[in-house]
Coordinates of C-alpha atoms and ligand atoms in Angstrom, one line a residue:
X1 CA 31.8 16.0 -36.7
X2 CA 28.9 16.0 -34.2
X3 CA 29.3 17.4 -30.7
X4 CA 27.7 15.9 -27.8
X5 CA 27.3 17.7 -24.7
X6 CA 28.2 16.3 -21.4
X7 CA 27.0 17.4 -18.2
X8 CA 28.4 15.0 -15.3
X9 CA 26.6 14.3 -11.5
X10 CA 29.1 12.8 -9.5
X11 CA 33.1 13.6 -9.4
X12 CA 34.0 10.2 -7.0
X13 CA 36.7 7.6 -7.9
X14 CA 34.0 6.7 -11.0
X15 CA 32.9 9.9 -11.7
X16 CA 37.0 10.8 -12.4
X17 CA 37.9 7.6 -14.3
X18 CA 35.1 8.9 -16.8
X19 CA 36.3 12.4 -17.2
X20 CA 40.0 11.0 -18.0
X21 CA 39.0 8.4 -19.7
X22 CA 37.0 10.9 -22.5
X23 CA 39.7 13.0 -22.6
X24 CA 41.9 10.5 -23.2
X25 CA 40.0 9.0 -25.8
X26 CA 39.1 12.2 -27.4
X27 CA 41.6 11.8 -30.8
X28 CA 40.4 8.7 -31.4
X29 CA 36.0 9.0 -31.1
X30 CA 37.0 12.0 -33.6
X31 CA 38.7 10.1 -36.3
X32 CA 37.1 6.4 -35.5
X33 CA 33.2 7.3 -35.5
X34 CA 32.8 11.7 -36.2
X35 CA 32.3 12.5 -32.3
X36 CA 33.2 15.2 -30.0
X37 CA 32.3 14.8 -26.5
X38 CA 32.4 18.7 -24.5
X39 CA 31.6 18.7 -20.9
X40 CA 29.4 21.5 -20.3
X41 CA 28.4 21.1 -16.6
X42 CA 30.3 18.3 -13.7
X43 CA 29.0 18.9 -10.2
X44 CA 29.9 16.7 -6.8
X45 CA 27.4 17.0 -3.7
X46 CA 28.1 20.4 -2.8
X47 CA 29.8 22.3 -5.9
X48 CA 29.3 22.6 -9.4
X49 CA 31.8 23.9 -12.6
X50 CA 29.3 25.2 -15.9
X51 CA 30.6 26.4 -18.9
X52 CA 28.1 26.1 -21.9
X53 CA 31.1 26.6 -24.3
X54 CA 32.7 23.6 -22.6
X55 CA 35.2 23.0 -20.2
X56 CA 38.7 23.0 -21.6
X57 CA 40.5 20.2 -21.1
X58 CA 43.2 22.2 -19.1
X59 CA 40.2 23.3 -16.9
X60 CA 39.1 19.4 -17.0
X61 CA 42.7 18.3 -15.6
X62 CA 42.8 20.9 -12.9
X63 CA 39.6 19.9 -11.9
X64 CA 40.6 16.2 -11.6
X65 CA 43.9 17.3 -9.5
X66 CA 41.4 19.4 -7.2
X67 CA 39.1 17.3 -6.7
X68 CA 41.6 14.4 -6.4
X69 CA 43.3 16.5 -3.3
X70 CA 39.8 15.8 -1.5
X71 CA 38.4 19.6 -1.8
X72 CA 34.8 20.3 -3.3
X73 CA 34.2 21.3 -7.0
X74 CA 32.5 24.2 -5.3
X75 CA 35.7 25.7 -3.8
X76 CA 37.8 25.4 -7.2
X77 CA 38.4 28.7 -9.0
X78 CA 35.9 27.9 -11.6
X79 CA 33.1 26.3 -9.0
X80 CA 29.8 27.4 -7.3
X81 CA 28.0 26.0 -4.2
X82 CA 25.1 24.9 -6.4
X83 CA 21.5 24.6 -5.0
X84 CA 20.3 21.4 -6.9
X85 CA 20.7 19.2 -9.7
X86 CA 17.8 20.4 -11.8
X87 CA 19.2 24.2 -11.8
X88 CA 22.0 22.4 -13.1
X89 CA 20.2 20.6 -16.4
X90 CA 18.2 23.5 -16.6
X91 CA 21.5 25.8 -17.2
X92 CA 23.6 23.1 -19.0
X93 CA 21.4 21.5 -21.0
X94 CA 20.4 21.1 -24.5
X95 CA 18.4 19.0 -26.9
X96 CA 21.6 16.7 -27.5
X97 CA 23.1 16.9 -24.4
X98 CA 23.8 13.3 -22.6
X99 CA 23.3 13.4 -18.2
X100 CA 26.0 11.2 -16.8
X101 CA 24.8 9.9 -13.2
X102 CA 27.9 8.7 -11.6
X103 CA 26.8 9.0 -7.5
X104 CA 25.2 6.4 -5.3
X105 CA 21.7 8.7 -4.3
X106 CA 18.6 8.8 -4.9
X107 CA 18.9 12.5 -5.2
X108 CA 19.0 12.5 -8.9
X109 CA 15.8 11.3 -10.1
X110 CA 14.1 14.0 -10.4
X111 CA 17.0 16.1 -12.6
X112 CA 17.2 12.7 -14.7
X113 CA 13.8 12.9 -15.4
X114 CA 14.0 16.6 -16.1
X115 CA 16.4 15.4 -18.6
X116 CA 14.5 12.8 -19.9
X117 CA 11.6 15.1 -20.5
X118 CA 13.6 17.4 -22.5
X119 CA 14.6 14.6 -24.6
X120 CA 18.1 14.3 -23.7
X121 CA 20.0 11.0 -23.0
X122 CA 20.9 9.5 -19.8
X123 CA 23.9 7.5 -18.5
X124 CA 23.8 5.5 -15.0
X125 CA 26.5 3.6 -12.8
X126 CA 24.1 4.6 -10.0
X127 CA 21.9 1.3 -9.5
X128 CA 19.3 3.7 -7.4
X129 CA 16.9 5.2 -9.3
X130 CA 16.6 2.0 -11.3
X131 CA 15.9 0.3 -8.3
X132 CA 13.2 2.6 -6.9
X133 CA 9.1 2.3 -7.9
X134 CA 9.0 0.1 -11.0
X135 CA 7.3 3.0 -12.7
X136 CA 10.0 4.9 -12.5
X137 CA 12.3 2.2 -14.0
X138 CA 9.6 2.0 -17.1
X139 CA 9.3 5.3 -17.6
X140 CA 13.1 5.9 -17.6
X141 CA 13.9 2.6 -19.4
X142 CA 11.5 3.1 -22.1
X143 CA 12.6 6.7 -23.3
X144 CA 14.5 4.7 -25.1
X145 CA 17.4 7.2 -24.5
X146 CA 19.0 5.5 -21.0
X147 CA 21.6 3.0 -20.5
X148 CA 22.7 1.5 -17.6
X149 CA 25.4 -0.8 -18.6
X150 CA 27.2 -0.1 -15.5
X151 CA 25.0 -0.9 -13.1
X152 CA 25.4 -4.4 -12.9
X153 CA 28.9 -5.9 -13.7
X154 CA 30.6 -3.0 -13.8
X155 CA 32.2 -3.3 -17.0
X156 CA 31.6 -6.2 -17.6
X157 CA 28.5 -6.2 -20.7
X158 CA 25.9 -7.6 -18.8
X159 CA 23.0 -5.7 -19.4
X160 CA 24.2 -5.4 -23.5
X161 CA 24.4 -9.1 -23.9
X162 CA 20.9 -9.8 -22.3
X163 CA 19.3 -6.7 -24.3
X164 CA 21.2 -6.7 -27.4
X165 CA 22.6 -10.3 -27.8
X166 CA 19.2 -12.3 -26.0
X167 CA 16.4 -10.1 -25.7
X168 CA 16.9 -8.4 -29.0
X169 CA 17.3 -11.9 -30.7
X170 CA 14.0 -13.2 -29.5
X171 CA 15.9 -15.8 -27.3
X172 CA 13.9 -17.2 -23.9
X173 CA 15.7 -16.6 -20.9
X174 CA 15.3 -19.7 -18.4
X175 CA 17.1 -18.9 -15.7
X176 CA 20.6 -16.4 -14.4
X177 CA 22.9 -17.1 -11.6
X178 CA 26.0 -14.6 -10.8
X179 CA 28.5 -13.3 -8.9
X180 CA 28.2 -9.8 -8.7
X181 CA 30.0 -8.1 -6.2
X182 CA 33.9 -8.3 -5.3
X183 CA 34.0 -7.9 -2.1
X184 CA 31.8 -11.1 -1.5
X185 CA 34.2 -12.9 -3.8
X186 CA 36.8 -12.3 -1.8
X187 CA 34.8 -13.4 1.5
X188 CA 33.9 -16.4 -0.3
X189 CA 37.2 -17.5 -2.1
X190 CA 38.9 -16.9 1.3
X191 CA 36.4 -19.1 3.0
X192 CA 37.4 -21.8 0.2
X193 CA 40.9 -21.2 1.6
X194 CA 40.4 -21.7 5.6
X195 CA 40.8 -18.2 6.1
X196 CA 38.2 -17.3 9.2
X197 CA 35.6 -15.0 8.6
X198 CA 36.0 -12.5 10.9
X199 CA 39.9 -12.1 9.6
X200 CA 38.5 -12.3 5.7
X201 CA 36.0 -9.1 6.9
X202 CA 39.4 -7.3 8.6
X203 CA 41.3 -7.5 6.0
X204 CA 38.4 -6.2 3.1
X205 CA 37.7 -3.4 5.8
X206 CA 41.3 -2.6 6.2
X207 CA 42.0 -2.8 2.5
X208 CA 39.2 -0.8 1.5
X209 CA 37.5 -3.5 -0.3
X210 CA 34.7 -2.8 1.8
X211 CA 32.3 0.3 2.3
X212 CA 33.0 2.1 5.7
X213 CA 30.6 -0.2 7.1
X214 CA 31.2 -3.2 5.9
X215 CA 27.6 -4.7 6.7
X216 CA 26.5 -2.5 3.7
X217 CA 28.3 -5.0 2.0
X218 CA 27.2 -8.0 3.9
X219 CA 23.6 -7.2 3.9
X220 CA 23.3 -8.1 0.9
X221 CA 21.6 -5.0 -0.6
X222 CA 23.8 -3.6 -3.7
X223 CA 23.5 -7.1 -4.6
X224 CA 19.6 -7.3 -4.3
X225 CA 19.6 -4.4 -6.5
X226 CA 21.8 -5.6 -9.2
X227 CA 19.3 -8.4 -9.2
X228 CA 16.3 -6.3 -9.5
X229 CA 17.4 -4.3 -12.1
X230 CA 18.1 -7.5 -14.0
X231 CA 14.8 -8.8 -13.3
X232 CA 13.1 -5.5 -14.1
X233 CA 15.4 -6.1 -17.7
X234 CA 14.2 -9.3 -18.4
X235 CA 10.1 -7.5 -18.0
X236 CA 9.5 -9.0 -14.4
X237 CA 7.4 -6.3 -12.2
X238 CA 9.4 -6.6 -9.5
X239 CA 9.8 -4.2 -6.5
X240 CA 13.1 -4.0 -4.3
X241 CA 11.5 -6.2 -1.0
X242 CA 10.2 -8.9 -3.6
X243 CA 13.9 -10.0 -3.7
X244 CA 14.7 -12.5 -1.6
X245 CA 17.9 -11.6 0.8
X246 CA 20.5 -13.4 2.9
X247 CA 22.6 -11.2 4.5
X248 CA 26.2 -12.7 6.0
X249 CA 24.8 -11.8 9.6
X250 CA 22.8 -12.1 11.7
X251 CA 20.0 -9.5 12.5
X252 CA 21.2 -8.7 16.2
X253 CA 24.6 -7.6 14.7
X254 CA 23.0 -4.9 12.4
X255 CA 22.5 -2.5 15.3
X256 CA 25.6 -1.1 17.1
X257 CA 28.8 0.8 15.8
X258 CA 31.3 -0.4 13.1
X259 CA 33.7 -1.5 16.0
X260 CA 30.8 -3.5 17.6
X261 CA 30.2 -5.1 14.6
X262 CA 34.1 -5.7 14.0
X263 CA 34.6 -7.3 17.4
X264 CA 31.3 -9.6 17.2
X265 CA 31.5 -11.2 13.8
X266 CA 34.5 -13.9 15.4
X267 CA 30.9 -15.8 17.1
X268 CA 30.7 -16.5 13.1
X269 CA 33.6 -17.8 12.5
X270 CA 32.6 -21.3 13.1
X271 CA 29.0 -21.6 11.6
X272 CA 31.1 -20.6 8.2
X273 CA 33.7 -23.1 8.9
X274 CA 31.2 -25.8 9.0
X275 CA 29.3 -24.6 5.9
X276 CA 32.5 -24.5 3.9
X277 CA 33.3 -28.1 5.5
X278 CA 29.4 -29.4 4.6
X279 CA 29.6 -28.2 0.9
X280 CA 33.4 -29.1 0.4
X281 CA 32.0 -32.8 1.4
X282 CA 30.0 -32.5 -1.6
X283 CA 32.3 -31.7 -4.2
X284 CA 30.8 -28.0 -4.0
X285 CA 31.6 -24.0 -2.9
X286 CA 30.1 -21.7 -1.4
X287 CA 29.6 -18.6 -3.7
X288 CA 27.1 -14.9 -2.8
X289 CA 24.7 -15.6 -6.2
X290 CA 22.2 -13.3 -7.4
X291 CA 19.7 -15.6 -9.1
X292 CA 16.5 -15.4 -11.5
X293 CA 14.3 -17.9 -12.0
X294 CA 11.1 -17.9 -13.0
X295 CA 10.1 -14.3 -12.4
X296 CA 11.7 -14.7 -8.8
X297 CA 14.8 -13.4 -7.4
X298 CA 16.8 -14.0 -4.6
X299 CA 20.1 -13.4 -3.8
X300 CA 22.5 -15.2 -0.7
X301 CA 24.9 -18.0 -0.1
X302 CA 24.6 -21.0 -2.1
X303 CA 26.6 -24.5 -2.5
X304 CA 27.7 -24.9 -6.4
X305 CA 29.7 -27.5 -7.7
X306 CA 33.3 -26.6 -7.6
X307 CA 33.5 -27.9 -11.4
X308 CA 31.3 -25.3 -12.6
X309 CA 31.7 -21.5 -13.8
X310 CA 30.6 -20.1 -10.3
X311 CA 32.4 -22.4 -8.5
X312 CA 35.5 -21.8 -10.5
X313 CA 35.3 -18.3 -9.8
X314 CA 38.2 -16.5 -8.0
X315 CA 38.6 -13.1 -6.1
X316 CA 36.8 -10.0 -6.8
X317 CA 35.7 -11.1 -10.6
X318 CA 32.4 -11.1 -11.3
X319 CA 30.4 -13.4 -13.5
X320 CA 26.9 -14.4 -14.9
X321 CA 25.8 -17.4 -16.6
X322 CA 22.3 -16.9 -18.5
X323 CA 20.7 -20.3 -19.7
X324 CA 18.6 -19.7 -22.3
X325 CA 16.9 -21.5 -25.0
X326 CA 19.4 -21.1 -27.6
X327 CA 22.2 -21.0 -25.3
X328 CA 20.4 -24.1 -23.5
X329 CA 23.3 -27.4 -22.7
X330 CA 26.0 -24.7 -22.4
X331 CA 24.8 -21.4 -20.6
X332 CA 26.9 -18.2 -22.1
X333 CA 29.3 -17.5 -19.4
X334 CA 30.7 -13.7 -19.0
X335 CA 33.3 -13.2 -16.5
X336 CA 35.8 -10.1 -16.2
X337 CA 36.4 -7.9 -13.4
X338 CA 33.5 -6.3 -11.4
X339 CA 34.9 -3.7 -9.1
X340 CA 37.3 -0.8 -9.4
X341 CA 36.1 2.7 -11.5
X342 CA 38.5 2.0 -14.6
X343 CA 36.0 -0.8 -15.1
X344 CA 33.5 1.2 -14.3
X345 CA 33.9 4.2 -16.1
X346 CA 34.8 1.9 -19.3
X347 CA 31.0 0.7 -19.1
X348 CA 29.9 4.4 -18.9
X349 CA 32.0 5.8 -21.5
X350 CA 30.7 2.7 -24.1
X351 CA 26.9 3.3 -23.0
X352 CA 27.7 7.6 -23.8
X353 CA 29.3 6.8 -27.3
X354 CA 26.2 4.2 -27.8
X355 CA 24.1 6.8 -27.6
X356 CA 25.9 9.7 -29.3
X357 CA 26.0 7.5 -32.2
X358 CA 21.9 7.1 -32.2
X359 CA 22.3 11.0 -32.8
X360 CA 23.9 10.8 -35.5
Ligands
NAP401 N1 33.6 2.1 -7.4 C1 33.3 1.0 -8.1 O1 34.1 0.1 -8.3 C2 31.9 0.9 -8.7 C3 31.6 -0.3 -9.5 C4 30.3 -0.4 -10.1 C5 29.4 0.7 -9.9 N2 29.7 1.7 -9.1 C6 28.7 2.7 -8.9 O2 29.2 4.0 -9.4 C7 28.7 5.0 -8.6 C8 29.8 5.9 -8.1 O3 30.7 5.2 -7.4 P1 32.1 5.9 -6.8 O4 32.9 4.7 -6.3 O5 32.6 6.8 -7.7 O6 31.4 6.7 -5.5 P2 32.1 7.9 -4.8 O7 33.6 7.9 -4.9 O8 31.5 7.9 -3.4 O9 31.5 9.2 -5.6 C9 30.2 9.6 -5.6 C10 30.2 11.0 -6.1 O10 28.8 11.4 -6.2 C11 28.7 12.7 -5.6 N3 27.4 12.9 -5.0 C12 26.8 12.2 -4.0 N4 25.5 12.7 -3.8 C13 25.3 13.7 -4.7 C14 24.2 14.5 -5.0 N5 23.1 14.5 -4.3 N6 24.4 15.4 -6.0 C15 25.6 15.5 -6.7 N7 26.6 14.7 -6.5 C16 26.5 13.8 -5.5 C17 29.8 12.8 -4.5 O11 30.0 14.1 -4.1 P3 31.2 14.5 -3.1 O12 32.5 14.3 -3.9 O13 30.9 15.9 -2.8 O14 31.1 13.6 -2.0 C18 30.9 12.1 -5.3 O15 31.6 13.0 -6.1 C19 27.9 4.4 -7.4 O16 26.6 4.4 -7.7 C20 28.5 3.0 -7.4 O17 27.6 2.0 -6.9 C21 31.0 1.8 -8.5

């Protein structure tokens, strides 16, 4: 039996479906593939639990019910008020330790690289410090001990297919289009349906398909990144503003407060209307798509034939079409669900048990 340790940044709605879903799994790594994953350190923004022994797994599901109730890992019995991350890999660490990076800051990078340089492996949901100076992608990337599976996709095997299934197979990637964030999907399905804009927006906000402000959504951004980090994948040196973005507003309606914003977006109502109108005249959709072509990337609205996988596309799935030489008349289509941290953590826990089993 090999033991891996685990230390975890991040205790969010991801960072939590990733704790239950390794102890939940815990019977089965032993007897299917000889592993035993211990958490040794889990910190949130403010708190952090260490116990080089490991954490029980009573300890584990108090911490989840804790931490669940909306208090800080640093007022639990067991918790700290930590002073950084790299304290934390310093402490916790060890040579076969795997860093799980389940926040949305660019805080971590320098404990990941920390962790890097002592040789252990690293696991990101966390798109940013992929999407930072290309150097630091290389660097991190080619330690050959980080995988990223979840930051693009979700759960969804994105970045496995195009490393392991094209990449590895010496295949020439021609071009990818996809649909990579929910909360578009649902703008854009809705549109499809004659809802209005402004009410599509509402009800995301309202339903928390959106963040807080929902033009962090609408900007465009998360998607951008998704597409750089794909781009970086395929060996394009791209930086973050070489990507091409169309946000879903206009510029004046990025300053102001939330409510500002929420009261405004109705003047866009009809300049959707007649988009939707224009491409449904054409036999098409309008779908957000990330796209790479050519060493280019751009992501924003785009009229697809509604016979086709992107137009086809419903709701908050995702889905990416890679047309490649092998996979040339036919592109290979993957489409699951994008959004939600079950998802989510299943694409971290797969990348963790990929590498544990390189230790072995
Ligand atoms: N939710 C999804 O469906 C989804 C899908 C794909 C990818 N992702 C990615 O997964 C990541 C996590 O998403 P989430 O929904 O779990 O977010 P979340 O609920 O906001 O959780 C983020 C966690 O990170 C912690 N954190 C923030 N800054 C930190 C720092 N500097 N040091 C240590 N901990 C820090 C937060 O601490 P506090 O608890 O103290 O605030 C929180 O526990 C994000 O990068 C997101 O883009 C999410």
């Amino acid at each position: 039996m090999l033991t891996i340790p685990l230390i975890q940044i991040g205790f969010g709605g991801v960072g939590r479906a990733v704790v239950e879903r390794v102890l939940d799994a815990r019977d089965e790594f032993e007897w299917r593939m000889g592993l035993e994953f211990e958490y040794v350190a889990l910190c949130d923004s403010a708190g952090a639990v260490i116990d080089q022994n490991g954490l029980s797994p009573g300890t584990l599901r108090r911490l989840l019910e804790h931490k669940r109730q909306g208090r800080s890992l640093a007022e639990s019995e067991v918790g700290y008020r930590h002073e950084g991350l790299l304290d934390i890999v310093d402490l916790a660490g060890s040579p076969e330790a795997i860093v799980i990076d389940v926040t949305a800051s660019d805080d971590t990078v320098p404990a990941l690289q920390l962790a890097l340089d002592r040789g252990y492996a690293v696991v990101l949901a966390n798109k940013k410090p992929l999407a930072g100076p290309i150097e630091v992608f290389r660097e991190f990337t080619g330690s050959g001990r980080l995988r990223y599976e979840a930051t693009v996709g979700a759960g969804v095997p994105v970045i496995a297919t195009l490393q392991e299934a094209l990449l590895a197979s010496h295949d020439t990637v021609h071009h990818i289009e996809g649909c990579f964030s929910g909360t578009l999907g649902y703008l854009t399905t809705g549109l499809e349906q004659g809802v209005a804009f402004s009410q599509l927006v509402g009800q995301a906000h309202a339903m928390g398909y959106t963040e807080p402000d929902p033009r962090d959504d609408l900007g465009g951004m998360d998607v951008a990144r998704k597409a750089l980090i794909l781009g970086r994948t395929l060996g394009w040196p791209l930086e973050l503003e070489h990507v091409e973005v169309e946000p879903l507003y206009p510029a004046e309606l990025g300053e102001g407060s939330v409510e500002d914003f929420m009261n405004a977006i109705e003047t866009l109502d009809e300049s959707y209307r007649q988009r939707v109108q224009a491409a449904r005249e054409q036999g098409s959709v309008l779908r957000y798509v990330a796209s790479l072509q050519g060493s280019e990337a751009r992501v924003g609205l785009q009229t697809v034939p509604q016979d086709s996988p992107l137009g086809r596309l419903q709701g908050t799935d995702n889905l990416i079409t890679f047309h490649t030489e092998v996979y040339n008349e036919t592109p290979l289509v993957l489409q699951g669900r994008g959004a939600g941290v079950h998802g989510t953590a299943a694409g971290v826990v797969a990348d963790i048990v990929a590498l544990a089993r390189c230790r072995k």
